[in-house]
CSV table of C-alpha atoms in Angstrom, one decimal:
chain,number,residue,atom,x,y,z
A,250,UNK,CA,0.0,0.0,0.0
A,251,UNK,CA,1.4,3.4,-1.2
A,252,UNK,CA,1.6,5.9,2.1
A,253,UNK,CA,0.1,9.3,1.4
A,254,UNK,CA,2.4,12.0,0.4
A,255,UNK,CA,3.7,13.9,3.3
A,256,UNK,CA,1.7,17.5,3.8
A,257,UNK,CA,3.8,20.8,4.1
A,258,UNK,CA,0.3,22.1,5.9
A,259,UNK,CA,-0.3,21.9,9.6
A,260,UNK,CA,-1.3,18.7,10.7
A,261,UNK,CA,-4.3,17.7,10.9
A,262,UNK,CA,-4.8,17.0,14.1
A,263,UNK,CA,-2.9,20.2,15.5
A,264,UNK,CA,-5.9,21.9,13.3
A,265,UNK,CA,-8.4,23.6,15.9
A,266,UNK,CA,-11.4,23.1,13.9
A,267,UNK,CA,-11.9,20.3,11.4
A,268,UNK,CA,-15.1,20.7,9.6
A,269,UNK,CA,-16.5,16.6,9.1
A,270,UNK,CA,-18.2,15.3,6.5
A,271,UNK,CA,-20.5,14.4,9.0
A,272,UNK,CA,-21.1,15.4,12.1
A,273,UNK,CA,-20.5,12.5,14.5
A,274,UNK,CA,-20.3,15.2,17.1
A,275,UNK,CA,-22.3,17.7,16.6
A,276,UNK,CA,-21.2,21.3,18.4
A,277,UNK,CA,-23.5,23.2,20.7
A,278,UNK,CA,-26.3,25.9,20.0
A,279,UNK,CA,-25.3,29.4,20.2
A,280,UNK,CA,-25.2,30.0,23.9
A,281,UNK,CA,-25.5,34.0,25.5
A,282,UNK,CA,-22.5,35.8,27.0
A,283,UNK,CA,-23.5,35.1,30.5
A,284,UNK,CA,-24.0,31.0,30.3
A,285,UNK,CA,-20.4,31.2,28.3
A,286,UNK,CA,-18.4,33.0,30.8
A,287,UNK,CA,-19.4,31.1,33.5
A,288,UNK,CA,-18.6,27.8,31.9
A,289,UNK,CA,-15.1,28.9,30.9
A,290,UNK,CA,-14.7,30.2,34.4
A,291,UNK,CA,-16.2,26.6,35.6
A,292,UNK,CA,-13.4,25.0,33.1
A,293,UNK,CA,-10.6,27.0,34.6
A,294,UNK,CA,-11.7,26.1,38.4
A,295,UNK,CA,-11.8,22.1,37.2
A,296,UNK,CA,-8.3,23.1,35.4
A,297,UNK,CA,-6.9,24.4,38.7
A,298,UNK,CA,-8.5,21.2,40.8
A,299,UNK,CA,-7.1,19.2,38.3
A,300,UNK,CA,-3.9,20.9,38.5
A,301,UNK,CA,-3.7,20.1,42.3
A,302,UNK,CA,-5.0,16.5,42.3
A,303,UNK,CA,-2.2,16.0,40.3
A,304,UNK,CA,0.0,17.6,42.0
A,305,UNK,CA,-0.6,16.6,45.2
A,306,UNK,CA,-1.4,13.0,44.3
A,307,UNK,CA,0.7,12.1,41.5
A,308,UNK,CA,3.3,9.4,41.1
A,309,UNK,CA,6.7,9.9,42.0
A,310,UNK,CA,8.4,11.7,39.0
A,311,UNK,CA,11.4,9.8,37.5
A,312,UNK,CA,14.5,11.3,38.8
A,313,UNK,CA,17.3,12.2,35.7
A,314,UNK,CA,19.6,9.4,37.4
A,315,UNK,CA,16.9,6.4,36.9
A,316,UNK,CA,16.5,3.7,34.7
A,317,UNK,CA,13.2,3.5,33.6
A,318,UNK,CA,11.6,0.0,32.1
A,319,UNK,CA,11.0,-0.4,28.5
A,320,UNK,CA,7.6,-0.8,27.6
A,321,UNK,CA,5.6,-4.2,27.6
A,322,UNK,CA,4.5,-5.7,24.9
A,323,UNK,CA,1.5,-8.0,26.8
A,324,UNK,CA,-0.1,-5.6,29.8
A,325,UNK,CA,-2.6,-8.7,29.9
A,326,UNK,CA,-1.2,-10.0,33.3
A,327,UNK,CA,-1.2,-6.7,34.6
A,328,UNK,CA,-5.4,-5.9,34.0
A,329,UNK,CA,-6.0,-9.6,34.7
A,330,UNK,CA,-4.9,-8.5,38.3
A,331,UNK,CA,-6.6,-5.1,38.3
A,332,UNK,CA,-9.9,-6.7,36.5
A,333,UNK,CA,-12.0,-6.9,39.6
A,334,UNK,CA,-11.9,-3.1,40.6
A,335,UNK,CA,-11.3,-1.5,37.7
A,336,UNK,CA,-14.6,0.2,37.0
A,337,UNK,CA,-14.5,1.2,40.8
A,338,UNK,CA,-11.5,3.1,40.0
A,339,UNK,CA,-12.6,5.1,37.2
A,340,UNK,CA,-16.2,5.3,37.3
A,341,UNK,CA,-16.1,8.4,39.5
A,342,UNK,CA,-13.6,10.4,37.1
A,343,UNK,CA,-14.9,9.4,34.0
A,344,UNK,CA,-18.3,10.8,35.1
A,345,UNK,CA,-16.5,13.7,36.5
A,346,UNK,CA,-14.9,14.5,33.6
A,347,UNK,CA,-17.8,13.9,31.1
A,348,UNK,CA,-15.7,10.9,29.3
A,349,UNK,CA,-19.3,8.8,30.1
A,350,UNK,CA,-21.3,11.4,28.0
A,351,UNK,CA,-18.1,11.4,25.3
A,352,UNK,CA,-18.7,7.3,25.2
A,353,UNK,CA,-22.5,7.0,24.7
A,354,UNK,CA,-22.2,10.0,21.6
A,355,UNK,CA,-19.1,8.0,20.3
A,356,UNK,CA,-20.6,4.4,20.5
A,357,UNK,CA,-24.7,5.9,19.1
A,358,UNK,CA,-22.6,5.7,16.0
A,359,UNK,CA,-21.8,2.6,15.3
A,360,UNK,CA,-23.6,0.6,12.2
A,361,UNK,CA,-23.5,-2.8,10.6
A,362,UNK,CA,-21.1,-5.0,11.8
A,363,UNK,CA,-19.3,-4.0,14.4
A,364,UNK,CA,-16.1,-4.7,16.6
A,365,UNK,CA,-14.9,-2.8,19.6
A,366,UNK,CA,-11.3,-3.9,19.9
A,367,UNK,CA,-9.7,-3.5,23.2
A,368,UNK,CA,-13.0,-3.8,25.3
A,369,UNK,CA,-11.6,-4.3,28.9
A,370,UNK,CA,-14.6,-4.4,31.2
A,371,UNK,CA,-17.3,-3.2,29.0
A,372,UNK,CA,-18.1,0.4,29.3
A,373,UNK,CA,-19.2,0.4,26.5
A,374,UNK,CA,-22.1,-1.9,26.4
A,375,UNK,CA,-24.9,-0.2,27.7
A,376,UNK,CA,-24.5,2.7,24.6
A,377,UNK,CA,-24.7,1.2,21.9
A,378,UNK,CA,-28.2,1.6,19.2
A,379,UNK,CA,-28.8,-2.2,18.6
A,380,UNK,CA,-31.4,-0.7,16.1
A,381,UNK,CA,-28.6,0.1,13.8
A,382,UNK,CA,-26.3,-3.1,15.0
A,383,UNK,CA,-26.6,-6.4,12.9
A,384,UNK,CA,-23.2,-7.5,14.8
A,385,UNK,CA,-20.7,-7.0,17.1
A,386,UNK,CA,-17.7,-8.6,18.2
A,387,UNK,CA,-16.2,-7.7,21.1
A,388,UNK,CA,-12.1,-8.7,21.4
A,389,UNK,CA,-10.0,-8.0,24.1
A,390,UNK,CA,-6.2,-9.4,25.3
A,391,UNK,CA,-7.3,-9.7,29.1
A,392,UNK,CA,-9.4,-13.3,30.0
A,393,UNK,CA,-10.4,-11.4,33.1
A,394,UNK,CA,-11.6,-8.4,32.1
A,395,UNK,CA,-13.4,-9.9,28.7
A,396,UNK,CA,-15.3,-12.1,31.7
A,397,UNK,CA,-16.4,-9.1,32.9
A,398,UNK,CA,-17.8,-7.4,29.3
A,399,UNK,CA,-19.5,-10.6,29.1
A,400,UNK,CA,-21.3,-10.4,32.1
A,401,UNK,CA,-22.6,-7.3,31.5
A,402,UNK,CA,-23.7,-7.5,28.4
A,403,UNK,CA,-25.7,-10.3,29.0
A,404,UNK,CA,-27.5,-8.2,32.0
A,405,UNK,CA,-27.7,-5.0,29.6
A,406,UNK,CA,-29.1,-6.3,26.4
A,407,UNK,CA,-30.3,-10.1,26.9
A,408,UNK,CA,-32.0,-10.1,23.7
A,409,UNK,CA,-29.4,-9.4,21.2
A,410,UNK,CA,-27.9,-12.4,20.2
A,411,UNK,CA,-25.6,-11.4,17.6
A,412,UNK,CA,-23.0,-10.6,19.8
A,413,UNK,CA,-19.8,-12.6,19.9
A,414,UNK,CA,-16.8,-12.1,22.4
A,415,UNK,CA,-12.8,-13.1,21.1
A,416,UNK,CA,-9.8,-13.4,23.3
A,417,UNK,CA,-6.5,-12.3,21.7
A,418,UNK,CA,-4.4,-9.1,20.8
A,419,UNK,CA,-5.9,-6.6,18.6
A,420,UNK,CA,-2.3,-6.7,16.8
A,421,UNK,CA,-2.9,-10.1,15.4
A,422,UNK,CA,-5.3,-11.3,12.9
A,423,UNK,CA,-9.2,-11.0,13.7
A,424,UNK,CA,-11.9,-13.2,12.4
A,425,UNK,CA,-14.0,-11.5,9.9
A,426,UNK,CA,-17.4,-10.2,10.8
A,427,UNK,CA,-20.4,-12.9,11.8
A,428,UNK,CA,-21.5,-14.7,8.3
A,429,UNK,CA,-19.4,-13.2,6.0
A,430,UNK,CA,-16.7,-14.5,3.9
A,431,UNK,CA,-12.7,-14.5,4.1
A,432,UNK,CA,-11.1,-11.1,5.3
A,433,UNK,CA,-9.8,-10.2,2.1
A,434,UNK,CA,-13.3,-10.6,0.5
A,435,UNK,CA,-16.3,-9.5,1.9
A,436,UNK,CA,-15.6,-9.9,5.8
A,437,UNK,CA,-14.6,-6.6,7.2
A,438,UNK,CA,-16.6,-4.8,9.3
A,439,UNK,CA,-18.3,-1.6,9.1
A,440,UNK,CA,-17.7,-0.2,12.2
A,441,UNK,CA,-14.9,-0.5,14.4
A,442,UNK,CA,-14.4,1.0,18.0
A,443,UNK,CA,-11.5,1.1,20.8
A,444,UNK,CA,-11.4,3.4,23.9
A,445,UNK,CA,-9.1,4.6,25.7
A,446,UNK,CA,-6.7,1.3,23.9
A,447,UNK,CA,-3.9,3.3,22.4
A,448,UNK,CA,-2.1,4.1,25.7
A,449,UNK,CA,-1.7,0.1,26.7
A,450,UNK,CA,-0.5,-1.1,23.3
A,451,UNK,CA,3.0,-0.9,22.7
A,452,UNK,CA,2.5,-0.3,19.0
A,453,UNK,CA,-0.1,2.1,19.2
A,454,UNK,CA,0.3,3.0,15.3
A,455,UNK,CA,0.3,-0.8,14.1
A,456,UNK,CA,-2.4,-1.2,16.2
A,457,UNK,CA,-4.5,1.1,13.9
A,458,UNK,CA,-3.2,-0.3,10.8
A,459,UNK,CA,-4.4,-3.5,11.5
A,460,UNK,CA,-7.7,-2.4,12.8
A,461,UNK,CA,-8.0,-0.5,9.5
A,462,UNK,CA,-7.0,-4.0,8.0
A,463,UNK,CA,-10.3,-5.4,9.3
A,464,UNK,CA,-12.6,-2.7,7.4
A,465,UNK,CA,-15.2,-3.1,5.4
A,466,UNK,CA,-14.7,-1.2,1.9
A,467,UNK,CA,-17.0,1.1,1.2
A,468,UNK,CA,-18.7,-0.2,-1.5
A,469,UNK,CA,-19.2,-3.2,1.0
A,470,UNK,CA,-20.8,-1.6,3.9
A,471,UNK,CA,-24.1,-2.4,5.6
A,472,UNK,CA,-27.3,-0.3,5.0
A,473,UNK,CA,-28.2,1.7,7.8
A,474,UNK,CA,-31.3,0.8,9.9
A,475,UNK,CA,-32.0,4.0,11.8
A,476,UNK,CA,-30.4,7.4,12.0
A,477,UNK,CA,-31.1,10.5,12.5
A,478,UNK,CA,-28.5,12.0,10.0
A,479,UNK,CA,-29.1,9.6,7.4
A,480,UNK,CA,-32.0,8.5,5.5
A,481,UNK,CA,-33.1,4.4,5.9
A,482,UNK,CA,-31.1,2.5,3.6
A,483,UNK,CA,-28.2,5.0,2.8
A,484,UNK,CA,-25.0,3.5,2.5
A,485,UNK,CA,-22.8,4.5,5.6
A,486,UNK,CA,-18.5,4.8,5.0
A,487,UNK,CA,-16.2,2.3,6.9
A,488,UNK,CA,-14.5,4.1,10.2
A,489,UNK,CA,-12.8,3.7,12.8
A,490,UNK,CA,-14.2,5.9,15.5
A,491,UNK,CA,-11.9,6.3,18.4
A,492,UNK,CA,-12.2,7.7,21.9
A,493,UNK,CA,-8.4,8.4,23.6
A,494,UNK,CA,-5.9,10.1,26.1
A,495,UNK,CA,-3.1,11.6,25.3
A,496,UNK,CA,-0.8,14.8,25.2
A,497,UNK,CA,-2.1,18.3,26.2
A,498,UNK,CA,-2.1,21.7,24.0
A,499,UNK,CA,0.1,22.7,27.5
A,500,UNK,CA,3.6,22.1,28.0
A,501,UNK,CA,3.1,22.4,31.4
A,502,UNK,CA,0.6,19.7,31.3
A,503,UNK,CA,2.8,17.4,29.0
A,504,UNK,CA,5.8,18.1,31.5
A,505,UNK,CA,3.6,16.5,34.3
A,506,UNK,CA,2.6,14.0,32.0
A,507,UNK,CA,5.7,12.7,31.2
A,508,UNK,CA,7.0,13.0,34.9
A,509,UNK,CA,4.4,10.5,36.2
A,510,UNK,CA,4.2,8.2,33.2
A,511,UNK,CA,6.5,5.3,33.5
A,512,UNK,CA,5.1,4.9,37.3
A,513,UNK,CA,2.1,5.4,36.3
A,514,UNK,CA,2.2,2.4,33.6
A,515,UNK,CA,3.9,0.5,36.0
A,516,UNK,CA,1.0,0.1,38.2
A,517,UNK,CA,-2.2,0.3,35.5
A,518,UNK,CA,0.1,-0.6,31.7
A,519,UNK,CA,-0.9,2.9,30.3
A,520,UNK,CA,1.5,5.1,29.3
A,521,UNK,CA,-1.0,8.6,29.7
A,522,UNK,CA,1.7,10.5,27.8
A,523,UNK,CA,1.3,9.5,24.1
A,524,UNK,CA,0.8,12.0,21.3
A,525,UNK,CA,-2.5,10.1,19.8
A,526,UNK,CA,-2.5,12.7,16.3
A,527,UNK,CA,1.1,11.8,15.6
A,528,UNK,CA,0.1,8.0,16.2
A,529,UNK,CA,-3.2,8.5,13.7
A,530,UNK,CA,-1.1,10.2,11.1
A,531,UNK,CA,1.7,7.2,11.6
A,532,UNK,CA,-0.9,4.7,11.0
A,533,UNK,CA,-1.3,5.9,7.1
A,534,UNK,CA,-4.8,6.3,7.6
A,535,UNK,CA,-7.4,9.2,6.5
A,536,UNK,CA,-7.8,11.6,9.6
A,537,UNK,CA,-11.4,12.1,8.6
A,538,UNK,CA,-12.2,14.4,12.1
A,539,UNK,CA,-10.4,15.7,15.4
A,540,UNK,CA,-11.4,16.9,18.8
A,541,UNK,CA,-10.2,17.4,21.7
A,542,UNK,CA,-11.0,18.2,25.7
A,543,UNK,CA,-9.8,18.6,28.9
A,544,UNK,CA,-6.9,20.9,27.7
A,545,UNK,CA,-6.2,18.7,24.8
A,546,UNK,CA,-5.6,15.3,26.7
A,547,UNK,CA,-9.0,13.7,25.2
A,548,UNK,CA,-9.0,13.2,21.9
A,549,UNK,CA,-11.5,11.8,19.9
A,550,UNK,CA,-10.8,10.8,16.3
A,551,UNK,CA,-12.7,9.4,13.2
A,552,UNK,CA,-10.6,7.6,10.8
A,553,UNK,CA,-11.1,6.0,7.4
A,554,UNK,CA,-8.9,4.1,4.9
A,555,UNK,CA,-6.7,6.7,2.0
A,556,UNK,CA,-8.2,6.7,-1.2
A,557,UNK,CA,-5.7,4.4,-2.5
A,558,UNK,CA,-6.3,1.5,-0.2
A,559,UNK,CA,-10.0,0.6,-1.9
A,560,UNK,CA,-7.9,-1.5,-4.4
A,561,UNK,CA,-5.3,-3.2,-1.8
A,562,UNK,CA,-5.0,-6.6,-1.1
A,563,UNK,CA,-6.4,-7.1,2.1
A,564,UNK,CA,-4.0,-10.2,3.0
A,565,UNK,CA,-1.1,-8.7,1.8
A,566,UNK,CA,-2.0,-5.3,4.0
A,567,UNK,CA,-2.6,-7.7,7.3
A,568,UNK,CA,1.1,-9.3,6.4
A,569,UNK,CA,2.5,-6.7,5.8
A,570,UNK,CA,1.7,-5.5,9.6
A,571,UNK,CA,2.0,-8.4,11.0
A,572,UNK,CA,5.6,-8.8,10.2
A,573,UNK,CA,5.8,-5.1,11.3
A,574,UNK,CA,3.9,-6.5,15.0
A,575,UNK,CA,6.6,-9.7,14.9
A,576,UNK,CA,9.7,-6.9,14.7
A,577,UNK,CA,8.2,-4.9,17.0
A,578,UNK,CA,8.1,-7.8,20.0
A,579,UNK,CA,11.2,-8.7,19.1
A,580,UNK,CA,12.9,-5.0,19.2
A,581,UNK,CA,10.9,-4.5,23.1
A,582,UNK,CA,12.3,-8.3,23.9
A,583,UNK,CA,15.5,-6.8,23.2
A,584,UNK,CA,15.0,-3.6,24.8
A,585,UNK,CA,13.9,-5.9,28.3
A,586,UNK,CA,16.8,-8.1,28.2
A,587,UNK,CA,19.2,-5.1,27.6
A,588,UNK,CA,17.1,-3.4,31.0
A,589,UNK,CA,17.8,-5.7,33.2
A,590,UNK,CA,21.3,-6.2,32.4
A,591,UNK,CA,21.7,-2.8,33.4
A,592,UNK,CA,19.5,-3.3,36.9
A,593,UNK,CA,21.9,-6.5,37.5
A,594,UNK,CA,24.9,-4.2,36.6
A,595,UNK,CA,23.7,-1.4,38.8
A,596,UNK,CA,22.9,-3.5,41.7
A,597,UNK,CA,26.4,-4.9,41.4
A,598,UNK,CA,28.0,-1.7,41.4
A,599,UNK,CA,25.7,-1.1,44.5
A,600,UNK,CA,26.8,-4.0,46.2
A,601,UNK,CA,30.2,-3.4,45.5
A,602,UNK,CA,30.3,0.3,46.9
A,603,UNK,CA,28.5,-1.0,50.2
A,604,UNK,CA,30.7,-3.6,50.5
A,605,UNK,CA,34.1,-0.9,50.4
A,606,UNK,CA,32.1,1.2,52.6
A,607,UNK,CA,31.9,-1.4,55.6
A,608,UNK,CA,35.5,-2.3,54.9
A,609,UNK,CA,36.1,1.8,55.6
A,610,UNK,CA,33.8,2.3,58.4
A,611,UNK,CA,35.8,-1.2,60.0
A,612,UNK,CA,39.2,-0.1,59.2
A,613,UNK,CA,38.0,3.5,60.9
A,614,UNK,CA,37.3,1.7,63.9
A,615,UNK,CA,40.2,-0.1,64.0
A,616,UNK,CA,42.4,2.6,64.0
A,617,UNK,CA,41.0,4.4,66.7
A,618,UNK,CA,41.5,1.3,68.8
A,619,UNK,CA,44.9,1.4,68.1
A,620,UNK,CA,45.4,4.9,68.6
């Protein structure tokens, strides 16, 4: 697949305003002077909370003389253990920070068939239009956490049986959609959603590639069922529709960001630091529409496949990244091995230097026995 030709332009996610082709988001009514100045003075008092929270509760910032782990390339183990009280942990701050609003108008807009990649526990579930749904596959790298999604989808929508749960890595092949031929053919899906997945992959950029892999073209795509932006029986596009966290406009923000991050994905396997519009424009994909909240660091995104990919072959596409993926584990295998190394070769040093420094407090002592 030919990559798009670089753009001399700003990029387009550092663009403000993106004008969609369709408004998955729709902006607000006009609002008066008074209503607007006190919600940007409400958004500067959450700033300054948010400020201080983190401040005052962060991780302990990296100092310049440590050696910080490499990245993992299966945070599985790590959410298995945290599966149980995960959506006690951030049910509270997503509501806070109106990410559970940002979810329901991102999920209303799935069609067709659908896959949410990256699932985790399921927060999803309860939001989506089954009305406009004729499948959806639900994948996810954590047996633990999938357990959960399927639990409560069963209690949210026991009707719907067309719903289908995979475990595995959204890095490696995925079966095609429910009744429909080979991936290369017919199979993709219409529809594909991840949350809050970039910051826990460790090739956040493949990732989307092979996601995009799994489309449907869009001469292939389901008719829609109900809509309030399109007619019954219009044919929808292909997209990936994405809801993340990331860097900040600030540098301030970003400087925090990247203090706390390696102890922060040391405990949860999310690294909160990544610049998620460099990683969509990495991808090769079509940056169809951008926004962003919460002083840049949410960032939703709606992505299709370039022009040119229509007439790709699909297998060779899903190779291609999959030898990309293989080189990938093999580069952060590397990168691990050569980490600990240096931890064995520090701790020897350590070792060493306490070990002189009891034979100098001893021979201290023993001189001023003799003297």
């Amino acid at each position: 697949m030919r990559k798009q030709a670089p753009s001399t332009g700003p990029r387009a996610y550092e663009l403000k305003k993106v004008t969609p082709q369709r408004g998955p988001l729709p902006s607000a009514a006009p609002i008066s002077q008074g209503p607007l100045r006190n919600r940007r003075l409400l958004i500067i008092g959450s700033g300054l909370i948010f400020g201080f929270i983190v401040y005052r509760h962060s991780y302990k910032p990296k100092s310049a003389s440590e050696d910080v782990a490499p990245q993992d390339f299966d945070y599985s183990a790590r959410f298995n253990a945290t599966a149980d009280k995960f959506d006690e942990d951030v049910d509270c701050v997503e509501w806070l920070y109106g990410i559970t609003k940002l979810r329901r108008k991102l999920v209303q807009q799935a069609h067709g068939n659908v896959l949410e990649a990256a699932v985790g526990t399921g927060r999803n579930s309860e939001f989506y239009d089954l009305r406009r749904v004729t499948s959806l596959t639900l994948q996810d790298q954590s047996t633990e956490m999938l357990e959960i999604a399927k639990e409560k989808w069963r209690e949210t929508h026991p009707d719907f049986e067309h719903c289908r749960f995979i475990h595995g890595s959204a890095l490696e092949p995925l079966p095609p959609a429910p009744g429909k031929g080979d991936i290369s053919g017919d199979g993709g899906y219409d529809t594909i959603i991840a949350t809050m997945s970039l910051c826990s992959t460790p090739g956040p950029s493949l990732f989307l590639r092979n996601l995009a892999g799994h489309l449907s073209l869009p001469d292939r795509t389901a008719l829609a069922t109900s809509n309030a932006s399109h007619s019954p029986g219009e044919r929808l596009p292909p997209r990936i529709l994405l809801l993340e966290h990331g860097r900040s406009y600030f540098s301030w923000l970003n400087y925090l960001l990247d203090r706390t991050a390696p102890a922060h994905a040391k405990q949860h396997g999310c690294w909160w630091n990544r610049d998620i519009g460099k990683i969509a424009e990495d991808s090769g994909l079509e940056i169809i529409n951008t926004r962003r909240k919460h002083f840049g660091t949410t960032w939703f995104l709606e992505l299709g496949l370039p022009a040119e990919a229509e007439g790709v072959n699909r297998q060779q596409w899903l190779e291609d990244t999959r030898q990309k993926v293989a080189l990938l584990q093999a580069e952060v295998g590397r990168a691990h091995v050569e980490w600990k190394e240096r931890i064995r070769e520090q701790e020897e040093i350590r070792r060493k230097d306490e070990e002189l420094e009891v034979w100098r407090r001893e021979q201290r002592e023993h001189l001023k026995k003799e003297s």
